[in-house]
XYZ file of C-alpha atoms in Angstrom:
206
model
C 110.055 105.675 118.924
C 108.031 102.807 117.494
C 108.141 102.387 113.711
C 104.952 101.802 111.690
C 105.008 100.781 108.033
C 103.603 103.129 105.415
C 105.220 101.009 102.739
C 108.090 98.604 102.949
C 110.191 96.103 101.038
C 112.840 94.946 103.466
C 113.737 92.047 105.720
C 115.978 93.793 108.235
C 119.198 93.733 106.204
C 118.206 94.555 102.621
C 115.639 96.744 100.877
C 114.014 100.010 101.880
C 110.916 101.471 103.476
C 108.848 104.552 104.299
C 107.388 104.642 107.789
C 105.731 106.652 110.554
C 107.118 107.079 114.054
C 103.709 106.359 115.624
C 100.712 104.214 114.744
C 98.363 107.136 114.060
C 100.425 110.335 114.014
C 103.979 111.622 114.150
C 106.999 112.293 111.945
C 107.889 110.482 108.731
C 111.014 108.407 108.133
C 112.723 106.764 105.133
C 115.364 104.053 105.365
C 117.457 102.272 102.751
C 120.117 99.537 102.811
C 122.843 100.437 100.284
C 124.827 97.798 98.398
C 127.909 98.956 100.288
C 127.886 100.525 103.723
C 125.377 100.511 106.561
C 121.681 101.324 106.589
C 120.786 104.969 105.999
C 117.863 106.377 107.973
C 116.467 109.815 107.116
C 113.895 111.203 109.563
C 111.839 114.372 109.208
C 112.817 116.807 111.961
C 109.439 118.547 112.196
C 107.106 117.434 109.405
C 104.403 115.142 110.817
C 100.858 113.907 110.341
C 98.038 114.399 112.838
C 95.754 111.724 114.213
C 92.116 111.744 112.984
C 92.921 114.133 110.154
C 92.979 113.408 106.416
C 96.378 113.888 104.781
C 98.060 113.584 101.414
C 101.530 112.254 102.146
C 104.510 111.111 100.119
C 108.237 111.203 99.609
C 110.867 111.365 96.886
C 114.408 110.000 97.141
C 117.245 110.956 94.778
C 119.946 108.617 96.084
C 121.181 111.171 98.604
C 118.359 113.254 100.074
C 114.778 112.404 101.014
C 111.990 114.929 100.401
C 108.934 114.400 102.599
C 105.528 115.822 101.630
C 102.542 116.293 103.946
C 99.676 118.298 102.427
C 101.149 121.717 101.515
C 104.344 121.302 103.556
C 107.723 119.927 102.485
C 110.898 118.956 104.325
C 114.203 117.850 102.788
C 116.501 115.653 104.878
C 120.095 115.310 103.680
C 121.726 111.916 103.483
C 124.875 110.326 102.099
C 125.177 109.346 98.444
C 124.660 105.608 97.947
C 125.692 103.564 94.914
C 122.667 101.250 94.798
C 120.059 99.620 97.019
C 120.278 96.024 98.219
C 117.172 94.492 96.658
C 114.823 92.523 98.887
C 113.030 89.405 97.683
C 110.095 90.022 100.018
C 106.828 91.418 98.715
C 106.128 95.096 99.062
C 103.597 95.939 101.750
C 101.408 98.979 102.291
C 100.264 99.824 105.800
C 100.911 96.202 106.729
C 103.230 94.242 108.979
C 106.564 93.667 107.250
C 109.003 90.766 107.471
C 110.565 92.145 110.656
C 107.148 92.314 112.374
C 106.955 96.095 112.298
C 103.245 96.957 112.455
C 101.369 98.992 109.863
C 100.010 102.504 110.149
C 96.462 102.761 111.536
C 93.778 104.418 109.400
C 91.843 104.469 106.110
C 93.171 104.638 102.556
C 91.688 106.437 99.549
C 94.265 106.460 96.766
C 97.774 105.136 96.085
C 100.327 105.991 93.377
C 103.915 105.187 92.384
C 106.129 107.456 90.287
C 109.396 106.637 88.566
C 112.231 109.006 89.433
C 112.020 112.165 91.477
C 108.840 114.097 92.175
C 108.871 117.872 92.572
C 106.838 120.064 94.888
C 104.807 121.234 91.876
C 104.107 117.610 90.954
C 102.956 116.851 94.474
C 100.772 119.971 94.508
C 99.027 118.713 91.363
C 98.299 115.401 93.061
C 97.236 117.021 96.320
C 94.821 119.480 94.671
C 93.591 116.959 92.079
C 94.878 119.065 89.216
C 93.709 122.493 90.407
C 97.275 123.761 90.821
C 100.808 122.544 90.267
C 102.287 120.578 87.381
C 100.977 117.177 86.321
C 103.702 114.536 86.695
C 104.476 112.506 83.585
C 106.217 109.627 85.336
C 103.355 107.806 87.091
C 103.807 104.041 86.714
C 101.203 102.741 89.188
C 97.825 104.060 90.347
C 95.203 102.399 92.526
C 92.141 104.698 92.778
C 90.539 102.200 95.221
C 87.112 102.835 93.683
C 85.791 99.270 93.354
C 83.317 99.837 96.242
C 83.223 96.140 97.186
C 85.416 93.083 97.551
C 89.097 92.802 98.464
C 90.761 93.209 95.060
C 91.697 96.559 93.543
C 93.154 97.300 90.140
C 96.124 99.358 89.084
C 94.638 101.488 86.293
C 98.065 102.228 84.782
C 99.680 98.793 84.623
C 96.504 96.729 84.860
C 97.715 94.572 87.748
C 95.335 93.485 90.493
C 96.334 93.652 94.173
C 94.576 92.076 97.137
C 93.685 93.461 100.545
C 93.702 90.978 103.398
C 92.154 90.499 106.861
C 88.611 91.322 105.768
C 88.644 95.127 105.454
C 85.327 96.876 104.783
C 84.285 99.665 102.450
C 82.872 103.069 103.351
C 81.778 106.003 101.193
C 82.187 109.734 101.705
C 81.456 112.428 99.093
C 81.418 109.838 96.285
C 84.800 108.579 97.432
C 85.293 104.984 98.535
C 87.918 103.629 100.855
C 88.868 100.563 102.845
C 88.791 100.453 106.596
C 88.851 97.692 109.140
C 90.696 96.131 112.015
C 93.610 95.123 109.821
C 94.288 95.950 106.194
C 97.218 94.625 104.201
C 98.151 95.426 100.634
C 100.405 93.534 98.266
C 101.788 96.534 96.384
C 103.452 99.774 97.425
C 102.477 103.347 96.535
C 104.578 106.414 97.138
C 101.658 108.772 97.600
C 98.774 108.010 99.921
C 95.674 110.155 100.395
C 93.945 108.815 103.461
C 92.932 108.992 107.110
C 92.916 106.460 109.939
C 94.104 103.495 107.873
C 94.313 100.291 109.880
C 96.817 97.734 108.717
C 98.613 95.287 110.941
C 98.536 92.142 108.800
C 100.982 90.532 106.441
C 100.967 91.156 102.719
C 98.895 88.727 100.684
C-alpha cells in the first residue's frame, strides 16, 4: 500500500514517522530506525480513518509497542524493544512530502499537539472531548491551535515558536473554528495529535 505522511522526520535510513496507508483514508502505521538493528514498522491491523470524515487521531510509542488512537477507538501493536532511535537531521514535516518523496495526507487541519513521554487512553479522551471527559495530560510540550485566521504562520502557544505553512494554503471557518486547506499544505513542525478532516499536503517542509 502507498504510504502518506502524517508526520515524519526521516531520510530513508534514520529517524521515524507516523503515516497513513492511503492519501485520504485507511490504517495507521508507525516506523522507527533503531540505533542498532533494522527498521521497525508497526501497522494497525484494523484501526483506520474514513475519507471525508473528521477525526481526532494520534499515537504513543514506549520503545516497544505503538498505541494508535482514532476518535474513541484504540489499538496496540506490539514491537521489539529498541535501545534508541537514529536521529535524523532533516526537518520534521506534517502532512507534507518527506525527504524520500513520500506524499502527505490529503485533508484539512484544525489543531496539533506534541506530548513528552507516553499518553494514556484517558489523556487522549480528554483531548478528544476537549476536557469533557478523561484526564488532562500534564506533559504537553507543543500546541498549535491554528487559530490565526489569516496568513501562513502559526504559533506554538506552549513554546512560543512560530511555524510556517507553505504552498499557499487558504483559511476556512466552521463553528468558530479555523483551519487551513488548499492544494498543498506543508508544515515545519510535527504534532502527535491531529484533529482534522481532508488535509491536503504534498509539499516539502519550509
